[in-house]
mmCIF file of C-alpha atoms and ligand atoms in Angstrom:
data_model
loop_
_atom_site.group_PDB
_atom_site.id
_atom_site.type_symbol
_atom_site.label_atom_id
_atom_site.label_comp_id
_atom_site.label_asym_id
_atom_site.label_seq_id
_atom_site.Cartn_x
_atom_site.Cartn_y
_atom_site.Cartn_z
ATOM 1 C CA MET A 1 -18.007 -25.113 11.916
ATOM 2 C CA ILE A 2 -14.750 -24.621 13.702
ATOM 3 C CA LYS A 3 -11.534 -22.930 13.579
ATOM 4 C CA LEU A 4 -8.075 -24.401 14.037
ATOM 5 C CA HIS A 5 -5.320 -21.829 13.561
ATOM 6 C CA ASP A 6 -6.181 -19.884 10.428
ATOM 7 C CA LYS A 7 -8.437 -22.556 8.927
ATOM 8 C CA TYR A 8 -12.310 -23.365 9.038
ATOM 9 C CA PHE A 9 -13.693 -26.667 9.188
ATOM 10 C CA LYS A 10 -16.988 -28.188 8.817
ATOM 11 C CA PRO A 11 -18.613 -31.357 10.378
ATOM 12 C CA TYR A 12 -18.223 -34.130 8.162
ATOM 13 C CA ILE A 13 -18.280 -37.775 9.769
ATOM 14 C CA THR A 14 -20.198 -38.281 12.887
ATOM 15 C CA ALA A 15 -18.934 -40.347 16.014
ATOM 16 C CA LYS A 16 -21.597 -42.610 15.327
ATOM 17 C CA GLN A 17 -20.982 -43.101 11.920
ATOM 18 C CA ILE A 18 -17.282 -43.777 12.604
ATOM 19 C CA GLU A 19 -18.255 -46.222 15.152
ATOM 20 C CA LYS A 20 -20.476 -48.150 12.836
ATOM 21 C CA ALA A 21 -17.617 -48.195 10.486
ATOM 22 C CA ILE A 22 -15.054 -49.570 13.152
ATOM 23 C CA ASP A 23 -17.931 -52.192 14.097
ATOM 24 C CA ALA A 24 -17.659 -53.545 10.612
ATOM 25 C CA MET A 25 -14.266 -53.549 10.241
ATOM 26 C CA VAL A 26 -14.111 -55.308 13.657
ATOM 27 C CA ALA A 27 -16.589 -58.138 12.462
ATOM 28 C CA LYS A 28 -14.601 -58.684 9.251
ATOM 29 C CA MET A 29 -11.059 -59.335 11.084
ATOM 30 C CA ALA A 30 -12.715 -60.802 14.080
ATOM 31 C CA ASN A 31 -13.972 -63.575 11.398
ATOM 32 C CA ASP A 32 -10.611 -63.854 9.504
ATOM 33 C CA PHE A 33 -8.676 -64.102 12.327
ATOM 34 C CA ALA A 34 -10.653 -65.880 15.201
ATOM 35 C CA THR A 35 -8.143 -69.111 15.157
ATOM 36 C CA GLU A 36 -4.840 -67.079 15.968
ATOM 37 C CA VAL A 37 -3.643 -64.113 18.058
ATOM 38 C CA PRO A 38 -2.798 -61.332 15.479
ATOM 39 C CA VAL A 39 -0.651 -58.386 16.455
ATOM 40 C CA PHE A 40 -2.276 -55.090 15.796
ATOM 41 C CA VAL A 41 -0.041 -52.083 14.853
ATOM 42 C CA GLY A 42 -1.389 -48.533 15.054
ATOM 43 C CA VAL A 43 0.602 -45.917 13.197
ATOM 44 C CA LEU A 44 1.117 -42.871 15.660
ATOM 45 C CA ASN A 45 0.034 -40.267 16.104
ATOM 46 C CA GLY A 46 -2.920 -40.174 14.325
ATOM 47 C CA SER A 47 -4.290 -43.776 14.740
ATOM 48 C CA PHE A 48 -4.463 -43.865 18.707
ATOM 49 C CA MET A 49 -8.105 -43.188 18.658
ATOM 50 C CA PHE A 50 -8.918 -45.594 16.325
ATOM 51 C CA VAL A 51 -6.655 -48.351 17.736
ATOM 52 C CA SER A 52 -7.869 -48.054 21.179
ATOM 53 C CA ASP A 53 -11.644 -47.929 19.807
ATOM 54 C CA PHE A 54 -11.123 -50.891 17.806
ATOM 55 C CA VAL A 55 -9.140 -53.045 20.077
ATOM 56 C CA LYS A 56 -11.829 -52.380 22.744
ATOM 57 C CA LYS A 57 -14.202 -53.892 20.245
ATOM 58 C CA TYR A 58 -12.153 -56.786 19.059
ATOM 59 C CA PRO A 59 -13.543 -59.864 20.610
ATOM 60 C CA TYR A 60 -10.545 -62.183 20.522
ATOM 61 C CA PRO A 61 -7.012 -62.165 22.001
ATOM 62 C CA CYS A 62 -4.622 -60.202 20.392
ATOM 63 C CA GLU A 63 -1.661 -58.024 20.782
ATOM 64 C CA VAL A 64 -1.599 -54.241 20.026
ATOM 65 C CA THR A 65 1.760 -52.118 19.553
ATOM 66 C CA PHE A 66 2.641 -49.070 17.875
ATOM 67 C CA ILE A 67 5.088 -47.713 15.542
ATOM 68 C CA LYS A 68 5.400 -43.863 15.021
ATOM 69 C CA LEU A 69 5.522 -41.916 11.676
ATOM 70 C CA ALA A 70 5.328 -38.233 11.144
ATOM 71 C CA SER A 71 4.327 -38.019 7.212
ATOM 72 C CA TYR A 72 2.399 -34.843 7.294
ATOM 73 C CA GLU A 73 3.033 -31.310 8.169
ATOM 74 C CA GLY A 74 0.398 -28.766 7.520
ATOM 75 C CA VAL A 75 -2.224 -29.765 4.976
ATOM 76 C CA LYS A 76 0.235 -31.243 2.647
ATOM 77 C CA SER A 77 1.689 -34.652 2.291
ATOM 78 C CA THR A 78 5.222 -34.137 2.404
ATOM 79 C CA GLU A 79 7.482 -35.758 0.034
ATOM 80 C CA ASP A 80 10.317 -37.061 1.935
ATOM 81 C CA ILE A 81 8.308 -39.418 4.868
ATOM 82 C CA GLN A 82 9.889 -39.514 7.825
ATOM 83 C CA ARG A 83 11.026 -42.973 8.745
ATOM 84 C CA LEU A 84 8.975 -45.600 10.919
ATOM 85 C CA VAL A 85 10.208 -45.975 14.135
ATOM 86 C CA GLY A 86 9.435 -47.796 17.110
ATOM 87 C CA LEU A 87 9.211 -51.528 16.140
ATOM 88 C CA THR A 88 10.767 -53.276 18.757
ATOM 89 C CA GLN A 89 8.800 -56.195 19.168
ATOM 90 C CA ASP A 90 9.574 -59.822 17.140
ATOM 91 C CA VAL A 91 6.793 -60.065 15.040
ATOM 92 C CA SER A 92 8.491 -63.002 13.049
ATOM 93 C CA GLY A 93 5.946 -65.651 11.941
ATOM 94 C CA ARG A 94 3.049 -63.732 13.262
ATOM 95 C CA THR A 95 -0.075 -62.206 11.471
ATOM 96 C CA VAL A 96 0.404 -58.469 11.547
ATOM 97 C CA ILE A 97 -2.383 -56.156 10.911
ATOM 98 C CA VAL A 98 -1.282 -52.473 10.281
ATOM 99 C CA LEU A 99 -4.107 -49.948 11.702
ATOM 100 C CA GLU A 100 -3.755 -46.679 9.630
ATOM 101 C CA ASP A 101 -6.018 -43.682 10.616
ATOM 102 C CA ILE A 102 -6.077 -42.536 7.056
ATOM 103 C CA ILE A 103 -4.692 -43.310 3.599
ATOM 104 C CA ASP A 104 -4.522 -41.028 1.053
ATOM 105 C CA THR A 105 -1.724 -40.882 -1.613
ATOM 106 C CA GLY A 106 -0.244 -43.917 0.030
ATOM 107 C CA ASN A 107 3.371 -42.679 0.678
ATOM 108 C CA THR A 108 3.103 -44.186 4.148
ATOM 109 C CA LEU A 109 2.789 -47.731 3.122
ATOM 110 C CA VAL A 110 5.854 -47.658 1.158
ATOM 111 C CA GLU A 111 7.417 -47.184 4.524
ATOM 112 C CA ILE A 112 5.376 -49.617 6.051
ATOM 113 C CA HIS A 113 6.396 -52.258 3.644
ATOM 114 C CA ARG A 114 9.786 -51.208 3.904
ATOM 115 C CA ILE A 115 10.149 -51.996 7.813
ATOM 116 C CA PHE A 116 8.162 -55.427 7.441
ATOM 117 C CA GLU A 117 9.988 -56.489 4.748
ATOM 118 C CA ASN A 118 12.702 -58.208 6.710
ATOM 119 C CA ALA A 119 10.792 -58.525 9.710
ATOM 120 C CA HIS A 120 9.720 -62.214 8.590
ATOM 121 C CA VAL A 121 5.957 -61.730 9.369
ATOM 122 C CA LYS A 122 3.323 -64.449 8.262
ATOM 123 C CA THR A 123 1.141 -62.285 6.925
ATOM 124 C CA LEU A 124 0.867 -58.452 6.861
ATOM 125 C CA LYS A 125 -2.188 -57.082 6.555
ATOM 126 C CA ILE A 126 -3.367 -53.264 5.962
ATOM 127 C CA ALA A 127 -6.382 -51.669 7.459
ATOM 128 C CA THR A 128 -7.517 -48.119 7.602
ATOM 129 C CA LEU A 129 -10.324 -46.238 8.795
ATOM 130 C CA PHE A 130 -10.372 -43.393 6.283
ATOM 131 C CA TYR A 131 -9.477 -43.916 2.684
ATOM 132 C CA LYS A 132 -9.208 -41.538 -0.305
ATOM 133 C CA PRO A 133 -10.047 -43.572 -3.314
ATOM 134 C CA GLN A 134 -9.006 -40.542 -5.358
ATOM 135 C CA ALA A 135 -5.737 -39.828 -4.102
ATOM 136 C CA TYR A 136 -4.397 -43.127 -4.040
ATOM 137 C CA LYS A 137 -1.753 -43.807 -6.153
ATOM 138 C CA LYS A 138 0.023 -47.038 -4.963
ATOM 139 C CA ASP A 139 -0.234 -50.704 -5.896
ATOM 140 C CA TYR A 140 -0.183 -52.226 -2.496
ATOM 141 C CA LYS A 141 -3.240 -54.211 -1.450
ATOM 142 C CA ILE A 142 -5.337 -52.507 1.317
ATOM 143 C CA HIS A 143 -7.411 -55.296 2.835
ATOM 144 C CA TYR A 144 -9.818 -53.328 5.107
ATOM 145 C CA THR A 145 -11.338 -49.964 4.951
ATOM 146 C CA GLY A 146 -13.803 -48.177 7.062
ATOM 147 C CA VAL A 147 -15.058 -45.179 5.163
ATOM 148 C CA ASP A 148 -14.137 -44.127 1.768
ATOM 149 C CA ILE A 149 -14.028 -40.182 1.839
ATOM 150 C CA ALA A 150 -13.339 -37.259 -0.715
ATOM 151 C CA ASP A 151 -9.914 -35.917 -1.529
ATOM 152 C CA LYS A 152 -10.161 -33.275 1.027
ATOM 153 C CA PHE A 153 -8.006 -32.678 4.062
ATOM 154 C CA ILE A 154 -9.721 -33.739 7.254
ATOM 155 C CA VAL A 155 -9.142 -33.395 11.102
ATOM 156 C CA GLY A 156 -10.562 -34.849 14.089
ATOM 157 C CA TYR A 157 -10.512 -38.376 15.936
ATOM 158 C CA GLY A 158 -6.716 -38.509 15.976
ATOM 159 C CA LEU A 159 -6.050 -36.569 12.705
ATOM 160 C CA ASP A 160 -4.626 -33.055 13.218
ATOM 161 C CA TYR A 161 -4.100 -29.486 11.444
ATOM 162 C CA ASN A 162 -0.681 -28.674 12.605
ATOM 163 C CA ASN A 163 -1.214 -30.448 15.860
ATOM 164 C CA LEU A 164 -4.504 -29.211 16.811
ATOM 165 C CA GLY A 165 -7.849 -30.932 16.310
ATOM 166 C CA ARG A 166 -6.778 -34.637 17.443
ATOM 167 C CA ASN A 167 -8.873 -35.113 20.298
ATOM 168 C CA LEU A 168 -12.378 -34.257 18.358
ATOM 169 C CA PRO A 169 -14.622 -37.102 18.515
ATOM 170 C CA GLU A 170 -15.519 -36.555 15.130
ATOM 171 C CA ILE A 171 -14.410 -35.883 11.782
ATOM 172 C CA TYR A 172 -14.321 -32.396 10.209
ATOM 173 C CA GLN A 173 -13.522 -31.420 6.616
ATOM 174 C CA ILE A 174 -11.485 -28.367 5.517
ATOM 175 C CA LYS A 175 -13.762 -25.517 4.072
ATOM 176 C CA GLU A 176 -12.340 -24.411 1.214
ATOM 177 C CA THR A 177 -13.422 -20.602 0.570
ATOM 178 C CA GLN A 178 -14.709 -20.396 -3.023
ATOM 179 C CA HIS A 179 -14.438 -16.896 -3.959
ATOM 180 C CA MET A 180 -17.945 -16.774 -5.526
ATOM 181 C CA THR A 181 -20.269 -13.951 -5.754
ATOM 182 C CA ASN A 182 -23.777 -15.095 -5.263
ATOM 183 C CA LEU A 183 -26.824 -12.508 -5.086
ATOM 184 C CA VAL A 184 -30.344 -13.080 -4.893
ATOM 185 C CA LEU A 185 -32.235 -10.473 -6.794
ATOM 186 C CA PHE A 186 -35.597 -9.935 -4.954
ATOM 187 C CA GLY A 187 -38.646 -7.939 -5.451
ATOM 188 C CA PRO A 188 -42.691 -8.260 -6.478
ATOM 189 C CA PRO A 189 -43.490 -9.903 -9.786
ATOM 190 C CA GLY A 190 -42.972 -7.351 -12.640
ATOM 191 C CA ALA A 191 -39.974 -5.161 -10.382
ATOM 192 C CA GLY A 192 -37.718 -6.114 -13.226
ATOM 193 C CA LYS A 193 -35.650 -8.908 -11.739
ATOM 194 C CA GLY A 194 -35.290 -10.907 -14.922
ATOM 195 C CA THR A 195 -34.363 -7.813 -17.127
ATOM 196 C CA GLN A 196 -31.425 -6.307 -14.616
ATOM 197 C CA ALA A 197 -30.387 -9.874 -14.249
ATOM 198 C CA ASN A 198 -29.455 -10.021 -17.865
ATOM 199 C CA PHE A 199 -27.245 -6.972 -17.471
ATOM 200 C CA LEU A 200 -25.579 -7.851 -14.363
ATOM 201 C CA LYS A 201 -24.897 -11.439 -15.432
ATOM 202 C CA GLU A 202 -22.642 -9.982 -18.210
ATOM 203 C CA LYS A 203 -21.477 -7.222 -16.298
ATOM 204 C CA TYR A 204 -19.986 -9.665 -13.418
ATOM 205 C CA ASN A 205 -19.782 -13.190 -15.222
ATOM 206 C CA LEU A 206 -22.495 -14.753 -13.041
ATOM 207 C CA VAL A 207 -24.602 -17.445 -14.028
ATOM 208 C CA HIS A 208 -28.582 -16.311 -14.155
ATOM 209 C CA ILE A 209 -30.704 -18.631 -12.593
ATOM 210 C CA SER A 210 -34.390 -17.784 -13.157
ATOM 211 C CA THR A 211 -36.406 -20.538 -11.492
ATOM 212 C CA GLY A 212 -39.815 -19.025 -13.445
ATOM 213 C CA ASP A 213 -37.858 -19.564 -16.560
ATOM 214 C CA VAL A 214 -36.718 -23.056 -16.023
ATOM 215 C CA PHE A 215 -40.556 -23.739 -15.246
ATOM 216 C CA ARG A 216 -41.550 -22.135 -17.883
ATOM 217 C CA TYR A 217 -39.198 -24.095 -20.197
ATOM 218 C CA ASN A 218 -40.184 -27.191 -18.537
ATOM 219 C CA ILE A 219 -43.986 -26.461 -19.177
ATOM 220 C CA LYS A 220 -43.250 -25.649 -23.077
ATOM 221 C CA ASN A 221 -41.440 -29.107 -23.501
ATOM 222 C CA GLU A 222 -44.136 -31.038 -21.364
ATOM 223 C CA THR A 223 -41.795 -32.475 -19.044
ATOM 224 C CA ALA A 224 -43.519 -34.175 -15.961
ATOM 225 C CA LEU A 225 -42.137 -31.036 -13.726
ATOM 226 C CA GLY A 226 -43.494 -28.802 -16.261
ATOM 227 C CA VAL A 227 -47.066 -30.601 -16.428
ATOM 228 C CA LEU A 228 -46.973 -30.091 -12.532
ATOM 229 C CA ALA A 229 -45.964 -27.000 -12.180
ATOM 230 C CA LYS A 230 -48.251 -25.273 -14.729
ATOM 231 C CA SER A 231 -51.133 -26.147 -12.600
ATOM 232 C CA TYR A 232 -49.804 -23.905 -9.718
ATOM 233 C CA ILE A 233 -48.522 -21.116 -12.223
ATOM 234 C CA ASP A 234 -51.703 -20.842 -14.108
ATOM 235 C CA LYS A 235 -53.230 -19.780 -10.720
ATOM 236 C CA GLY A 236 -50.409 -17.133 -9.880
ATOM 237 C CA ALA A 237 -49.759 -19.523 -6.704
ATOM 238 C CA LEU A 238 -46.151 -21.070 -5.725
ATOM 239 C CA VAL A 239 -45.005 -24.478 -7.014
ATOM 240 C CA PRO A 240 -44.806 -26.390 -3.758
ATOM 241 C CA ASP A 241 -41.325 -25.873 -2.058
ATOM 242 C CA GLN A 242 -39.627 -29.559 -2.407
ATOM 243 C CA VAL A 243 -40.194 -29.510 -6.435
ATOM 244 C CA THR A 244 -38.594 -26.156 -6.869
ATOM 245 C CA ILE A 245 -35.529 -26.950 -4.457
ATOM 246 C CA ASP A 246 -34.728 -30.029 -5.971
ATOM 247 C CA MET A 247 -35.014 -28.167 -9.472
ATOM 248 C CA LEU A 248 -32.743 -25.508 -8.328
ATOM 249 C CA ASN A 249 -30.022 -27.549 -6.715
ATOM 250 C CA ALA A 250 -30.167 -29.634 -10.128
ATOM 251 C CA GLU A 251 -29.691 -25.922 -11.864
ATOM 252 C CA VAL A 252 -26.897 -24.965 -9.744
ATOM 253 C CA GLU A 253 -24.915 -28.227 -10.035
ATOM 254 C CA LYS A 254 -24.907 -27.946 -13.728
ATOM 255 C CA ASN A 255 -22.991 -24.796 -13.758
ATOM 256 C CA ALA A 256 -20.136 -26.211 -10.877
ATOM 257 C CA ASP A 257 -17.477 -24.258 -12.190
ATOM 258 C CA ALA A 258 -19.386 -20.787 -11.935
ATOM 259 C CA ASN A 259 -18.133 -17.605 -10.547
ATOM 260 C CA GLY A 260 -21.310 -17.289 -8.779
ATOM 261 C CA PHE A 261 -24.977 -16.901 -9.295
ATOM 262 C CA ILE A 262 -27.707 -14.527 -9.603
ATOM 263 C CA PHE A 263 -30.724 -16.150 -8.418
ATOM 264 C CA ASP A 264 -34.171 -14.501 -9.731
ATOM 265 C CA GLY A 265 -37.286 -15.776 -8.266
ATOM 266 C CA PHE A 266 -35.822 -17.912 -5.648
ATOM 267 C CA PRO A 267 -36.085 -18.319 -2.821
ATOM 268 C CA ARG A 268 -39.500 -17.433 -2.399
ATOM 269 C CA THR A 269 -40.273 -18.600 1.205
ATOM 270 C CA ASN A 270 -38.347 -19.608 4.374
ATOM 271 C CA ALA A 271 -37.781 -23.383 3.534
ATOM 272 C CA GLN A 272 -36.318 -22.395 0.199
ATOM 273 C CA ALA A 273 -34.237 -19.668 1.868
ATOM 274 C CA LYS A 274 -32.806 -22.261 4.112
ATOM 275 C CA ALA A 275 -32.046 -24.883 1.208
ATOM 276 C CA LEU A 276 -29.970 -22.257 -0.611
ATOM 277 C CA ASP A 277 -27.802 -21.706 2.858
ATOM 278 C CA ALA A 278 -27.520 -25.632 3.141
ATOM 279 C CA LEU A 279 -26.572 -25.529 -0.604
ATOM 280 C CA MET A 280 -24.444 -22.791 -0.688
ATOM 281 C CA ASP A 281 -22.509 -24.138 2.665
ATOM 282 C CA GLU A 282 -22.328 -27.593 0.552
ATOM 283 C CA LYS A 283 -20.194 -25.474 -1.699
ATOM 284 C CA ASP A 284 -18.424 -23.913 0.989
ATOM 285 C CA SER A 285 -19.782 -20.709 -0.347
ATOM 286 C CA GLN A 286 -22.762 -18.292 0.436
ATOM 287 C CA ILE A 287 -25.038 -15.940 -0.328
ATOM 288 C CA ASN A 288 -23.528 -12.653 -0.273
ATOM 289 C CA ALA A 289 -26.766 -10.274 -0.691
ATOM 290 C CA MET A 290 -30.126 -10.172 -1.338
ATOM 291 C CA ILE A 291 -30.773 -7.062 -3.575
ATOM 292 C CA ALA A 292 -34.690 -6.000 -3.360
ATOM 293 C CA LEU A 293 -36.153 -4.002 -6.692
ATOM 294 C CA GLU A 294 -38.717 -1.860 -4.977
ATOM 295 C CA VAL A 295 -41.714 -0.944 -6.973
ATOM 296 C CA GLU A 296 -45.093 0.296 -6.163
ATOM 297 C CA ASP A 297 -48.160 -2.255 -6.716
ATOM 298 C CA GLU A 298 -49.788 -0.322 -9.108
ATOM 299 C CA ILE A 299 -46.824 0.386 -11.456
ATOM 300 C CA LEU A 300 -46.375 -3.616 -11.216
ATOM 301 C CA VAL A 301 -49.686 -4.151 -12.057
ATOM 302 C CA GLY A 302 -49.256 -1.654 -15.199
ATOM 303 C CA ARG A 303 -45.806 -3.234 -16.063
ATOM 304 C CA LEU A 304 -47.277 -6.831 -16.041
ATOM 305 C CA LEU A 305 -50.100 -6.022 -18.124
ATOM 306 C CA GLU A 306 -47.982 -4.023 -20.817
ATOM 307 C CA ARG A 307 -45.659 -7.255 -20.745
ATOM 308 C CA GLY A 308 -48.462 -9.758 -21.198
ATOM 309 C CA LYS A 309 -49.061 -8.206 -24.821
ATOM 310 C CA THR A 310 -45.963 -9.774 -25.842
ATOM 311 C CA SER A 311 -44.285 -12.402 -23.256
ATOM 312 C CA GLY A 312 -47.038 -14.869 -24.304
ATOM 313 C CA ARG A 313 -47.501 -15.836 -20.561
ATOM 314 C CA ALA A 314 -50.640 -16.423 -19.456
ATOM 315 C CA ASP A 315 -49.931 -15.192 -16.189
ATOM 316 C CA ASP A 316 -49.021 -12.024 -17.379
ATOM 317 C CA ALA A 317 -52.428 -11.520 -19.334
ATOM 318 C CA ASP A 318 -55.073 -11.938 -16.344
ATOM 319 C CA GLU A 319 -55.245 -9.090 -13.922
ATOM 320 C CA THR A 320 -56.810 -11.324 -11.088
ATOM 321 C CA VAL A 321 -53.693 -13.505 -11.924
ATOM 322 C CA ILE A 322 -51.239 -10.771 -11.508
ATOM 323 C CA ARG A 323 -52.840 -9.549 -8.375
ATOM 324 C CA ASN A 324 -53.030 -12.995 -7.198
ATOM 325 C CA ARG A 325 -49.053 -13.181 -7.501
ATOM 326 C CA ILE A 326 -48.195 -9.709 -6.027
ATOM 327 C CA LYS A 327 -50.710 -11.115 -3.126
ATOM 328 C CA VAL A 328 -48.414 -14.054 -2.882
ATOM 329 C CA TYR A 329 -45.468 -12.077 -2.536
ATOM 330 C CA TYR A 330 -46.728 -10.177 0.331
ATOM 331 C CA ASP A 331 -47.824 -13.175 2.082
ATOM 332 C CA GLU A 332 -45.217 -15.506 1.727
ATOM 333 C CA THR A 333 -41.912 -14.557 0.281
ATOM 334 C CA ALA A 334 -41.548 -10.984 1.662
ATOM 335 C CA ILE A 335 -40.930 -12.160 4.872
ATOM 336 C CA LEU A 336 -37.659 -13.235 3.419
ATOM 337 C CA LYS A 337 -36.390 -9.506 3.917
ATOM 338 C CA ASP A 338 -36.278 -10.319 7.469
ATOM 339 C CA TYR A 339 -34.386 -13.440 7.113
ATOM 340 C CA TYR A 340 -31.618 -11.790 5.099
ATOM 341 C CA THR A 341 -31.303 -8.551 7.047
ATOM 342 C CA ALA A 342 -31.053 -10.428 10.032
ATOM 343 C CA GLN A 343 -27.801 -11.731 8.238
ATOM 344 C CA ASN A 344 -27.024 -7.674 7.331
ATOM 345 C CA LYS A 345 -27.361 -8.803 3.728
ATOM 346 C CA TYR A 346 -30.468 -7.139 2.876
ATOM 347 C CA HIS A 347 -30.226 -4.328 0.157
ATOM 348 C CA GLY A 348 -33.387 -2.223 -1.033
ATOM 349 C CA VAL A 349 -32.913 -0.295 -4.324
ATOM 350 C CA ASP A 350 -35.748 1.621 -5.918
ATOM 351 C CA GLY A 351 -36.764 -0.133 -8.904
ATOM 352 C CA VAL A 352 -38.421 3.019 -10.452
ATOM 353 C CA GLY A 353 -36.506 4.473 -13.506
ATOM 354 C CA SER A 354 -34.463 3.770 -16.524
ATOM 355 C CA ILE A 355 -33.222 0.250 -17.180
ATOM 356 C CA GLU A 356 -29.812 1.974 -17.131
ATOM 357 C CA ALA A 357 -30.395 3.890 -14.219
ATOM 358 C CA ILE A 358 -31.523 0.854 -12.024
ATOM 359 C CA THR A 359 -28.437 -1.398 -13.540
ATOM 360 C CA GLU A 360 -26.434 1.560 -11.877
ATOM 361 C CA ARG A 361 -27.993 1.574 -8.657
ATOM 362 C CA LEU A 362 -27.793 -2.269 -8.519
ATOM 363 C CA SER A 363 -23.840 -2.379 -9.181
ATOM 364 C CA THR A 364 -23.179 0.550 -6.713
ATOM 365 C CA VAL A 365 -24.701 -2.232 -4.030
ATOM 366 C CA ILE A 366 -22.821 -5.205 -5.962
ATOM 367 C CA ASP A 367 -19.430 -3.383 -5.907
ATOM 368 C CA LYS A 368 -19.289 -2.574 -2.368
ATOM 369 C CA LEU A 369 -19.845 -6.017 -1.243
HETATM 370 P P1 AMP B 401 -41.805 -15.740 -11.910
HETATM 371 O O1 AMP B 401 -41.150 -15.877 -13.571
HETATM 372 O O2 AMP B 401 -40.489 -15.393 -11.242
HETATM 373 O O3 AMP B 401 -42.600 -14.713 -12.242
HETATM 374 O O4 AMP B 401 -42.366 -16.786 -11.947
HETATM 375 C C1 AMP B 401 -43.499 -17.559 -12.413
HETATM 376 C C2 AMP B 401 -43.964 -18.584 -11.522
HETATM 377 O O5 AMP B 401 -43.445 -19.684 -11.375
HETATM 378 C C3 AMP B 401 -44.431 -17.993 -10.208
HETATM 379 O O6 AMP B 401 -45.760 -17.285 -9.798
HETATM 380 C C4 AMP B 401 -44.698 -19.484 -9.714
HETATM 381 O O7 AMP B 401 -45.807 -20.142 -9.703
HETATM 382 C C5 AMP B 401 -43.603 -20.384 -10.195
HETATM 383 N N1 AMP B 401 -42.492 -19.973 -9.476
HETATM 384 C C6 AMP B 401 -41.291 -19.560 -9.830
HETATM 385 N N2 AMP B 401 -40.362 -19.539 -8.859
HETATM 386 C C7 AMP B 401 -40.683 -20.263 -7.835
HETATM 387 C C8 AMP B 401 -40.327 -20.599 -6.579
HETATM 388 N N3 AMP B 401 -38.930 -19.943 -6.098
HETATM 389 N N4 AMP B 401 -41.120 -21.232 -5.656
HETATM 390 C C9 AMP B 401 -42.245 -21.558 -6.243
HETATM 391 N N5 AMP B 401 -42.559 -21.209 -7.176
HETATM 392 C C10 AMP B 401 -41.921 -20.358 -8.241
#
């Protein structure tokens, strides 16, 4: 991640990907204009890197010139576009290819078409390295595009944010800080995560995702995922990481507009914790805290056996399976305490007492975040 002025940007398109896109554009145009000498017209300032790399790769004779247009101030396209200046060359009767670094709303194209209107060119073609299909609002044809990108502000490779970032050899995308609260509710089986999550999701308007519940739903409905997960769950073992991570990602995506999430029973391994960080990062967000309910083993066994009388869960009914689930927690999951402690995000809470008292303790931690 990088910071330019007051904003953060994350890597988006690598130098290699840019080069590949330019190679493809060069190949197409070399094929289309091999029999003539085209005039490539770069639009400054943003296109200087693109034009430079493009013409170095262009295999046939060509002319290169620039026009200048300042269309951006900060991150928003300004409505009153400044005029294009600098077309001093006579291009009448020529094939002109405008090389743009980026086309978003298409406002610049209006100005480009205006200045070439009376220039009596043979053909005017428009090429852009980056193109935002969701933002483009004009009818002008764009003849060559490099990479289609999301409608988010980018910098690098000639493009700037208030004059910074032009020199970066790759493209970065703005990080929009989403004000989400994302909690990992942690603790061994029987610690009370599900019970507490039900109260906290109401209180803080968060979406509760319990991977155990999602697996049980799939088992009940006999889906392929359910059949696979059952063989592990019945023994009290963990379902393989990739299966669990894919499922979790899908659950998060289903709730794209959430204020935040309570993750219950996830992550349970280092690989899952890393995958969760990556997922949060993709959403320009992060895990705010891991809150762990701390309860002694013998109390856990007692609680789970008690719950087994009514929960209908096979893995709550058998003491051997229960003890194995607790062992798996200490062997494979408890290490995550270190993972979140290292990020100053671990909060231990006494998980013994009345349900209300424990909700209070958890709320005290959350309110301070
Ligand atoms: P729980 O409802 O959280 O106690 O989970 C019940 C069972 O589902 C666990 O014993 C595992 O077999 C499986 N499971 C739930 N969450 C995960 C996870 N994050 N990774 C792997 N297995 C999981």
